[in-house]
Backbone as ProteinMPNN parsed JSONL, in Angstrom:
{"seq_chain_A": "MPETKKVDTQKRKPIKKFFKSFVDVKKWSSYDEVSANTKNTWGLFRRLFSRATGEVRRETYEEAVVRLGLNEEQAIARKNNFLYSSLVYAAFALGFLIYFIYSLIHLRLLAAGLTIMLIVLMSLAAYREHFWYMQMQKKKLGCDFHEWLAFILRRQV", "coords_chain_A": {"N_chain_A": [[-42.457, -38.821, 6.597], [-40.611, -37.46, 4.957], [-40.825, -34.95, 6.328], [-39.498, -35.361, 8.79], [-36.959, -35.757, 8.006], [-36.281, -33.181, 7.381], [-36.308, -32.003, 10.071], [-34.405, -33.319, 11.364], [-32.052, -32.657, 9.716], [-32.171, -29.897, 10.172], [-31.641, -30.04, 12.958], [-29.065, -30.844, 13.031], [-27.695, -28.746, 11.86], [-26.815, -26.71, 13.721], [-24.941, -28.266, 15.288], [-23.29, -29.229, 13.379], [-22.3, -26.873, 12.458], [-20.877, -26.094, 14.768], [-18.731, -28.007, 14.921], [-17.637, -27.544, 12.486], [-16.137, -25.356, 12.949], [-13.938, -26.222, 14.187], [-12.427, -27.578, 12.137], [-12.155, -25.814, 10.002], [-9.974, -25.337, 7.933], [-9.236, -23.265, 6.152], [-9.898, -20.921, 7.409], [-8.177, -21.274, 9.508], [-5.597, -21.189, 8.305], [-5.749, -18.405, 7.314], [-6.326, -18.267, 4.687], [-7.509, -16.221, 2.787], [-6.142, -13.993, 3.063], [-3.582, -14.833, 2.698], [-3.543, -15.325, -0.072], [-4.534, -12.717, -1.3], [-2.065, -11.54, -0.421], [-0.397, -12.935, -1.938], [-1.041, -12.377, -4.613], [-0.776, -9.776, -4.617], [2.058, -9.438, -4.461], [2.935, -10.671, -6.719], [1.967, -8.989, -8.611], [3.56, -6.768, -7.974], [6.279, -7.627, -8.619], [5.86, -7.751, -11.377], [5.522, -5.323, -12.286], [7.786, -4.292, -11.42], [9.424, -5.456, -13.101], [8.778, -4.774, -15.774], [8.461, -2.878, -18.484], [7.877, 0.615, -18.638], [5.062, 2.177, -20.078], [3.745, 4.199, -20.355], [3.696, 7.809, -20.781], [6.608, 9.953, -19.77], [6.34, 12.625, -17.365], [7.494, 15.942, -18.12], [8.442, 18.498, -16.384], [9.122, 21.674, -15.199], [10.365, 22.861, -11.866], [8.887, 25.018, -10.783], [6.509, 24.664, -12.301], [5.631, 22.125, -11.483], [5.015, 22.951, -8.809], [3.006, 24.794, -9.02], [1.076, 22.991, -10.268], [0.51, 21.071, -8.36], [-0.652, 22.844, -6.45], [0.868, 24.265, -4.302], [1.968, 26.586, -1.831], [4.616, 28.902, -0.865], [5.4, 28.385, 1.908], [4.437, 25.466, 2.144], [5.72, 24.109, 0.181], [8.041, 24.261, 1.618], [7.604, 23.057, 3.987], [7.05, 20.374, 2.929], [9.354, 19.759, 1.767], [11.086, 19.706, 4.007], [9.863, 17.758, 5.306], [10.496, 15.263, 3.66], [13.314, 15.358, 4.264], [13.149, 14.665, 6.978], [12.035, 12.147, 7.024], [13.716, 10.736, 5.285], [16.032, 10.751, 7.116], [14.61, 9.084, 9.195], [14.327, 6.819, 7.86], [17.029, 6.225, 7.221], [17.861, 5.946, 9.889], [16.626, 3.575, 10.72], [17.885, 1.75, 8.785], [20.528, 1.903, 9.871], [20.074, 0.924, 12.599], [19.064, -1.872, 11.819], [21.54, -2.777, 10.489], [23.259, -2.875, 12.577], [22.026, -4.953, 14.097], [22.452, -6.818, 12.13], [25.121, -7.27, 12.155], [25.207, -8.273, 14.839], [24.03, -10.716, 14.483], [25.27, -12.055, 12.601], [27.722, -12.349, 14.206], [26.733, -14.185, 16.179], [26.189, -16.164, 14.668], [23.563, -16.511, 13.409], [22.358, -17.073, 10.841], [20.085, -17.126, 9.0], [18.52, -15.108, 10.343], [20.293, -12.967, 9.705], [20.323, -13.127, 6.866], [17.558, -12.153, 6.347], [17.667, -9.742, 7.555], [19.58, -8.274, 5.978], [18.057, -7.954, 3.705], [16.226, -6.155, 4.896], [17.86, -3.964, 5.556], [18.483, -3.396, 2.923], [16.2, -2.388, 1.782], [15.414, -0.46, 3.546], [17.383, 1.602, 3.2], [17.206, 2.105, 0.439], [14.73, 3.211, 0.669], [15.493, 5.634, 2.288], [17.136, 6.656, 0.379], [15.496, 7.44, -1.766], [13.813, 9.358, -0.513], [15.605, 11.176, 0.388], [16.702, 12.201, -2.258], [14.385, 13.166, -3.328], [14.266, 15.431, -1.797], [16.802, 16.625, -2.193], [16.095, 17.431, -4.91], [14.004, 19.324, -4.209], [15.327, 21.307, -2.79], [17.283, 22.274, -4.439], [15.515, 23.082, -6.375], [15.018, 22.018, -8.737], [13.866, 19.736, -11.116], [14.29, 16.234, -12.309], [16.726, 15.401, -11.799], [19.704, 13.471, -11.569], [21.513, 10.404, -10.468], [24.349, 11.152, -10.072], [24.045, 13.814, -9.491], [22.856, 13.806, -7.385], [24.724, 12.614, -5.842], [26.738, 14.277, -5.751], [25.72, 16.428, -4.375], [25.298, 15.374, -2.083], [28.126, 15.178, -1.454], [28.733, 17.523, -1.331], [29.715, 18.802, -3.615], [29.762, 21.097, -6.231], [27.426, 20.811, -9.047]], "CA_chain_A": [[-40.978, -39.302, 6.73], [-39.756, -36.214, 4.636], [-40.729, -33.843, 7.295], [-38.499, -35.841, 9.894], [-35.668, -35.693, 7.678], [-35.919, -31.817, 7.425], [-36.239, -31.712, 11.293], [-33.179, -34.031, 11.488], [-31.097, -31.852, 9.308], [-32.242, -28.518, 10.867], [-31.189, -30.161, 14.321], [-27.837, -31.094, 12.82], [-26.839, -27.728, 11.569], [-25.901, -26.091, 14.944], [-23.859, -29.248, 15.76], [-22.361, -29.321, 12.197], [-21.451, -25.451, 12.424], [-19.921, -25.97, 15.729], [-17.644, -28.913, 14.625], [-16.856, -27.011, 11.244], [-15.226, -24.165, 13.508], [-12.79, -26.878, 14.602], [-11.852, -28.144, 11.12], [-12.137, -25.025, 9.193], [-8.477, -24.988, 7.748], [-9.287, -22.173, 5.361], [-9.75, -19.826, 8.205], [-6.854, -21.2, 10.268], [-4.388, -20.634, 7.656], [-5.768, -17.155, 6.664], [-6.403, -18.327, 3.161], [-7.898, -15.092, 1.885], [-4.966, -12.988, 3.361], [-2.319, -15.294, 2.08], [-3.865, -15.292, -1.507], [-4.502, -11.545, -1.476], [-0.806, -11.065, -0.293], [0.576, -13.55, -3.011], [-1.413, -11.649, -5.596], [0.026, -8.399, -4.48], [3.374, -9.792, -4.487], [3.173, -11.153, -7.94], [1.984, -7.733, -9.221], [4.863, -5.749, -7.725], [7.308, -8.333, -9.468], [5.414, -7.779, -12.641], [5.541, -3.925, -12.427], [9.257, -4.061, -11.286], [10.455, -5.934, -14.427], [8.185, -4.557, -17.027], [8.744, -1.43, -19.141], [6.778, 1.627, -18.613], [4.662, 2.378, -21.498], [3.19, 5.563, -20.135], [4.44, 9.069, -21.174], [6.957, 10.503, -18.523], [6.008, 14.146, -17.341], [8.591, 16.541, -18.045], [8.184, 19.735, -15.928], [10.073, 22.372, -14.192], [9.846, 22.942, -10.53], [7.913, 25.869, -10.701], [5.499, 24.093, -12.898], [5.077, 21.34, -10.292], [4.475, 23.663, -7.695], [1.675, 25.273, -9.57], [0.184, 21.759, -10.672], [0.014, 20.547, -6.899], [-1.182, 24.109, -5.72], [1.63, 24.589, -3.16], [2.675, 27.728, -1.65], [6.127, 28.451, -0.442], [5.334, 27.431, 3.136], [3.747, 24.353, 1.985], [6.698, 23.336, -0.4], [9.27, 24.121, 2.454], [7.217, 21.894, 5.046], [7.159, 19.267, 2.265], [10.847, 19.443, 1.693], [11.481, 19.242, 5.515], [9.21, 16.277, 5.597], [11.316, 14.449, 2.951], [14.375, 15.066, 4.964], [13.097, 13.907, 8.079], [11.694, 10.893, 6.636], [14.866, 9.953, 4.891], [16.758, 10.457, 8.337], [14.151, 8.048, 10.003], [14.565, 5.233, 7.193], [18.419, 5.834, 7.425], [18.242, 5.217, 11.164], [16.276, 2.408, 10.824], [18.969, 0.992, 8.19], [21.549, 1.639, 10.596], [19.803, -0.099, 13.457], [19.2, -3.079, 11.142], [23.093, -3.099, 10.201], [23.825, -3.288, 13.879], [21.311, -6.294, 14.279], [23.016, -7.897, 11.164], [26.463, -7.704, 12.559], [24.996, -9.087, 15.922], [23.299, -11.896, 13.94], [26.629, -12.658, 12.1], [28.578, -12.844, 15.289], [26.107, -15.399, 16.952], [25.839, -17.249, 13.594], [22.103, -16.58, 13.038], [22.393, -16.747, 9.483], [18.676, -16.86, 8.455], [18.198, -13.783, 10.708], [21.305, -12.18, 8.893], [19.884, -12.94, 5.461], [16.461, -11.37, 6.355], [17.863, -8.32, 8.075], [20.255, -7.775, 4.894], [16.904, -7.192, 2.956], [15.676, -5.165, 5.335], [18.817, -2.997, 5.4], [18.501, -2.857, 1.486], [14.784, -1.681, 1.647], [15.516, 0.872, 4.231], [18.416, 2.331, 2.511], [16.496, 2.7, -0.829], [13.713, 4.335, 0.883], [16.245, 6.775, 2.573], [17.71, 7.299, -0.833], [14.361, 7.917, -2.479], [13.362, 10.356, 0.108], [16.737, 12.235, 0.258], [16.683, 12.511, -3.575], [13.038, 14.107, -3.419], [14.488, 16.503, -0.787], [17.587, 17.292, -2.911], [15.523, 18.061, -6.117], [13.455, 20.55, -3.842], [16.38, 22.163, -2.294], [17.908, 22.666, -5.708], [14.43, 23.737, -7.174], [15.364, 21.271, -10.247], [13.461, 18.427, -11.186], [14.922, 15.545, -13.27], [18.222, 15.086, -11.453], [20.237, 11.918, -11.511], [22.195, 9.757, -9.324], [25.357, 11.708, -10.029], [23.731, 15.189, -9.139], [22.537, 13.455, -5.926], [26.09, 12.136, -4.965], [27.541, 15.544, -5.807], [24.777, 17.202, -3.375], [25.827, 14.823, -0.582], [29.304, 15.414, -1.036], [28.747, 19.063, -1.184], [30.177, 19.486, -4.807], [28.673, 21.788, -7.302], [27.27, 20.158, -10.563]], "C_chain_A": [[-40.403, -37.889, 6.08], [-39.615, -35.086, 5.67], [-39.696, -34.227, 8.621], [-37.197, -35.607, 9.405], [-35.34, -34.277, 7.82], [-35.707, -31.456, 8.885], [-34.807, -32.19, 11.573], [-31.969, -33.264, 11.072], [-31.033, -30.448, 9.876], [-31.652, -28.825, 12.221], [-29.772, -30.277, 14.267], [-27.134, -29.903, 12.557], [-26.218, -26.959, 12.489], [-24.801, -27.037, 15.214], [-22.79, -29.19, 14.648], [-21.528, -27.992, 12.13], [-20.618, -25.43, 13.56], [-18.602, -26.858, 15.394], [-16.871, -28.358, 13.425], [-15.969, -26.105, 11.834], [-14.016, -24.785, 13.873], [-11.866, -27.245, 13.519], [-11.957, -27.238, 10.158], [-10.827, -24.491, 8.805], [-8.52, -23.741, 7.074], [-9.154, -21.0, 6.224], [-8.633, -20.062, 9.163], [-5.653, -20.673, 9.433], [-4.424, -19.121, 6.949], [-5.89, -17.202, 5.102], [-6.58, -17.094, 2.288], [-6.736, -14.258, 2.028], [-3.767, -13.399, 2.677], [-2.551, -15.07, 0.533], [-3.703, -13.72, -1.971], [-2.84, -10.973, -1.521], [0.041, -11.592, -1.467], [0.279, -12.751, -4.459], [-0.874, -10.233, -5.716], [1.379, -8.348, -4.844], [3.913, -9.909, -5.987], [3.124, -9.831, -8.896], [3.062, -6.697, -8.946], [5.935, -6.241, -8.45], [7.018, -7.933, -10.912], [5.683, -6.272, -12.958], [7.146, -3.578, -12.351], [10.17, -4.427, -12.496], [9.701, -5.744, -15.714], [8.538, -3.144, -17.346], [7.67, -0.422, -18.894], [6.377, 2.026, -19.772], [4.028, 3.805, -21.574], [4.24, 6.757, -20.505], [5.149, 9.626, -19.724], [6.595, 12.15, -18.601], [7.322, 14.644, -17.262], [8.022, 18.136, -17.55], [9.206, 20.328, -15.259], [9.551, 22.319, -12.736], [8.869, 23.756, -10.121], [6.537, 25.439, -11.366], [4.785, 23.197, -12.023], [4.456, 21.778, -9.205], [3.229, 24.239, -7.859], [0.752, 24.164, -9.869], [-0.351, 21.279, -9.371], [-0.495, 21.564, -6.114], [-0.58, 24.264, -4.427], [2.027, 25.989, -3.012], [3.818, 27.7, -1.177], [6.346, 27.965, 0.858], [5.121, 25.987, 3.075], [4.976, 23.481, 1.329], [8.066, 23.327, 0.664], [8.893, 23.095, 3.247], [7.353, 20.546, 4.223], [8.652, 18.83, 2.138], [11.513, 19.031, 2.869], [10.954, 17.845, 5.751], [9.964, 15.287, 4.828], [12.586, 14.225, 3.701], [14.422, 14.325, 6.102], [12.796, 12.594, 8.016], [12.854, 9.93, 6.333], [15.893, 9.72, 6.184], [16.23, 9.191, 9.043], [14.469, 6.81, 9.217], [16.302, 5.201, 7.507], [18.683, 5.299, 8.998], [17.816, 4.057, 11.455], [17.374, 1.29, 10.23], [20.079, 0.69, 9.099], [21.106, 0.698, 11.876], [19.7, -1.646, 13.181], [20.587, -3.521, 10.83], [23.527, -3.452, 11.617], [23.397, -4.526, 14.181], [21.928, -7.262, 13.411], [24.287, -8.298, 11.563], [26.388, -8.604, 14.053], [24.689, -10.611, 15.395], [24.508, -12.642, 13.464], [27.585, -13.278, 13.296], [28.08, -13.98, 16.055], [25.716, -16.442, 15.975], [24.37, -17.465, 13.45], [22.009, -16.107, 11.764], [21.166, -16.421, 8.783], [18.24, -15.351, 8.915], [19.111, -12.595, 9.858], [20.793, -11.945, 7.522], [18.601, -11.907, 5.514], [16.72, -9.99, 6.816], [18.937, -7.708, 6.857], [19.096, -6.981, 3.981], [16.296, -6.166, 3.429], [16.543, -3.751, 5.213], [18.736, -2.284, 3.704], [17.221, -1.904, 1.064], [14.814, -0.297, 2.149], [16.312, 1.991, 3.656], [17.671, 2.932, 1.36], [15.231, 3.434, -0.562], [14.309, 5.707, 1.413], [16.63, 7.426, 1.359], [16.752, 8.143, -1.506], [13.71, 9.365, -1.909], [14.169, 11.628, 0.052], [16.753, 12.955, -1.195], [15.587, 13.469, -3.896], [13.6, 15.64, -2.843], [15.573, 17.394, -1.679], [17.192, 18.01, -4.165], [14.746, 19.364, -5.649], [14.364, 21.423, -3.309], [16.991, 22.876, -3.514], [16.717, 23.367, -6.586], [14.408, 23.322, -8.563], [14.823, 20.145, -10.258], [14.172, 17.747, -12.335], [16.417, 15.298, -13.071], [18.482, 13.84, -11.558], [21.121, 11.606, -10.492], [23.55, 10.642, -9.243], [25.199, 13.225, -9.336], [23.524, 14.837, -7.605], [23.825, 13.237, -5.259], [26.841, 13.499, -4.871], [26.93, 16.463, -4.655], [25.388, 16.655, -2.043], [27.105, 14.926, -0.36], [29.732, 16.763, -1.134], [29.791, 19.52, -2.525], [29.368, 20.066, -5.733], [28.636, 21.016, -8.61], [26.995, 21.242, -11.523]], "O_chain_A": [[-39.692, -37.222, 6.831], [-38.591, -34.43, 5.862], [-39.213, -33.342, 9.327], [-36.304, -35.282, 10.188], [-34.251, -33.994, 8.318], [-34.889, -30.552, 9.051], [-34.032, -31.354, 12.039], [-30.99, -33.156, 11.811], [-29.951, -29.884, 10.039], [-31.101, -27.857, 12.745], [-29.123, -29.908, 15.246], [-25.969, -29.857, 12.951], [-25.115, -26.487, 12.212], [-23.682, -26.549, 15.371], [-21.589, -29.115, 14.91], [-20.336, -27.963, 11.823], [-19.585, -24.769, 13.458], [-17.491, -26.377, 15.615], [-15.672, -28.598, 13.283], [-14.897, -25.992, 11.239], [-13.007, -24.083, 13.923], [-10.657, -27.278, 13.749], [-11.851, -27.812, 9.074], [-10.472, -23.381, 9.201], [-7.659, -22.973, 7.503], [-8.386, -20.098, 5.889], [-8.112, -19.061, 9.655], [-4.86, -19.836, 9.865], [-3.521, -18.666, 6.247], [-5.573, -16.251, 4.387], [-5.944, -16.923, 1.248], [-6.314, -13.769, 0.979], [-2.999, -12.599, 2.142], [-1.601, -14.585, -0.081], [-2.901, -13.423, -2.856], [-2.411, -10.197, -2.375], [0.977, -10.952, -1.947], [1.166, -12.532, -5.284], [-0.592, -9.674, -6.776], [1.867, -7.394, -5.451], [4.965, -9.432, -6.411], [3.977, -9.594, -9.752], [3.341, -5.838, -9.784], [6.645, -5.393, -8.991], [7.993, -7.784, -11.648], [6.131, -6.078, -14.088], [7.678, -2.745, -13.084], [11.251, -3.934, -12.817], [9.945, -6.474, -16.675], [8.877, -2.346, -16.472], [6.505, -0.807, -18.991], [7.239, 2.272, -20.616], [3.836, 4.433, -22.615], [5.459, 6.585, -20.498], [4.471, 9.745, -18.704], [6.573, 12.8, -19.646], [8.208, 14.108, -16.595], [7.293, 18.821, -18.267], [10.119, 19.673, -14.758], [8.468, 21.809, -12.448], [8.052, 23.427, -9.261], [5.496, 25.913, -10.909], [3.588, 23.337, -11.77], [3.52, 21.195, -8.658], [2.397, 24.216, -6.951], [-0.442, 24.416, -9.71], [-1.56, 21.083, -9.247], [-0.835, 21.223, -4.981], [-1.308, 24.395, -3.443], [2.416, 26.596, -4.01], [4.297, 26.587, -0.962], [7.297, 27.217, 1.086], [5.625, 25.287, 3.954], [5.255, 22.368, 1.774], [8.978, 22.511, 0.531], [9.677, 22.152, 3.345], [7.78, 19.58, 4.856], [9.047, 17.69, 2.385], [12.382, 18.159, 2.86], [11.584, 16.954, 6.32], [10.108, 14.247, 5.471], [12.999, 13.073, 3.833], [15.318, 13.527, 6.383], [13.234, 11.838, 8.882], [13.044, 8.81, 6.806], [16.502, 8.656, 6.292], [17.004, 8.329, 9.457], [14.852, 5.805, 9.817], [16.795, 4.187, 8.0], [19.512, 4.437, 9.288], [18.385, 3.383, 12.313], [17.719, 0.274, 10.834], [20.571, -0.434, 9.201], [21.824, -0.269, 12.129], [20.081, -2.518, 13.962], [20.793, -4.731, 10.922], [24.231, -4.457, 11.719], [24.254, -5.328, 14.552], [21.998, -8.437, 13.77], [24.659, -9.462, 11.411], [27.248, -9.421, 14.382], [25.168, -11.58, 15.985], [24.743, -13.771, 13.894], [28.068, -14.41, 13.307], [28.893, -14.74, 16.582], [25.055, -17.432, 16.288], [23.966, -18.625, 13.369], [21.654, -14.959, 11.495], [21.167, -15.479, 7.991], [17.739, -14.533, 8.142], [18.639, -11.529, 9.464], [20.783, -10.824, 7.015], [18.613, -10.915, 4.786], [15.961, -9.096, 6.44], [19.057, -6.484, 6.904], [19.14, -5.803, 3.627], [15.827, -5.289, 2.704], [16.054, -2.677, 4.864], [18.876, -1.107, 3.373], [17.228, -0.965, 0.268], [14.443, 0.724, 1.569], [15.922, 3.159, 3.651], [17.512, 4.151, 1.296], [14.711, 4.169, -1.401], [13.786, 6.774, 1.092], [16.495, 8.644, 1.24], [16.988, 9.312, -1.814], [13.235, 10.256, -2.615], [13.754, 12.758, -0.206], [16.811, 14.182, -1.266], [15.777, 14.448, -4.619], [13.375, 16.725, -3.379], [15.382, 18.59, -1.899], [17.782, 19.03, -4.52], [14.724, 20.359, -6.373], [13.998, 22.589, -3.457], [17.154, 24.096, -3.467], [17.031, 24.18, -7.457], [13.926, 24.008, -9.464], [15.216, 19.357, -9.398], [14.634, 18.424, -13.254], [17.198, 15.04, -13.986], [17.557, 13.033, -11.645], [21.484, 12.456, -9.679], [23.851, 10.853, -8.068], [26.135, 13.735, -8.719], [23.998, 15.544, -6.716], [23.989, 13.681, -4.123], [27.528, 13.736, -3.878], [27.693, 17.212, -4.047], [25.861, 17.343, -1.139], [27.48, 14.81, 0.807], [30.906, 17.12, -1.04], [30.553, 20.481, -2.417], [28.293, 19.548, -6.035], [29.659, 20.634, -9.18], [26.842, 20.985, -12.717]]}, "name": "protein", "num_of_chains": 1, "seq": "MPETKKVDTQKRKPIKKFFKSFVDVKKWSSYDEVSANTKNTWGLFRRLFSRATGEVRRETYEEAVVRLGLNEEQAIARKNNFLYSSLVYAAFALGFLIYFIYSLIHLRLLAAGLTIMLIVLMSLAAYREHFWYMQMQKKKLGCDFHEWLAFILRRQV"}
C-alpha cells in the first residue's frame, strides 16, 4: 500500500505543477520585484532624511584631478559630458512641462500630478549636472548655489 501512495503522489506532481502555474499569485504580482523596489525606496527615504555622519572631503580642483588620475583632455571631456547631460535633462524637463500644460488643459489631473514630479526630478538632475560643469569650468570645488546662479547670470563672484 505505501508504494502505491508514492506512485500516486509522483503521478500527481506534474498535474499539481501544471495547475500551480495558473494560481501562482506570487509570480503574477511580481512579488520579488515589488518587495525589492519597496526596500530600495525606503532606503532612499532613510538616506534622504538622515544626517550624514561621514567626513566631508575638502580638496582643491587640482587635488581632485590628481586623485582621479585625469589628464587635461579627460577633464575637458568630463566637463563637456556634464554640460551635455544637463542640457538633455533640461530638454526632458521642458518636454514634461509642455505635457503638464497639455494635461491641465484637458483636465487630466492625475497625469499632471505625476508629470510635475517628473519635471522636478529632471530639473534637479539638470541642476546637479550643470553645477558640476560650473565647478569644472571655474576649476574651483566647494561652490554654492549663489555662485552657480551668478555663473548662470554671467555675473562674477
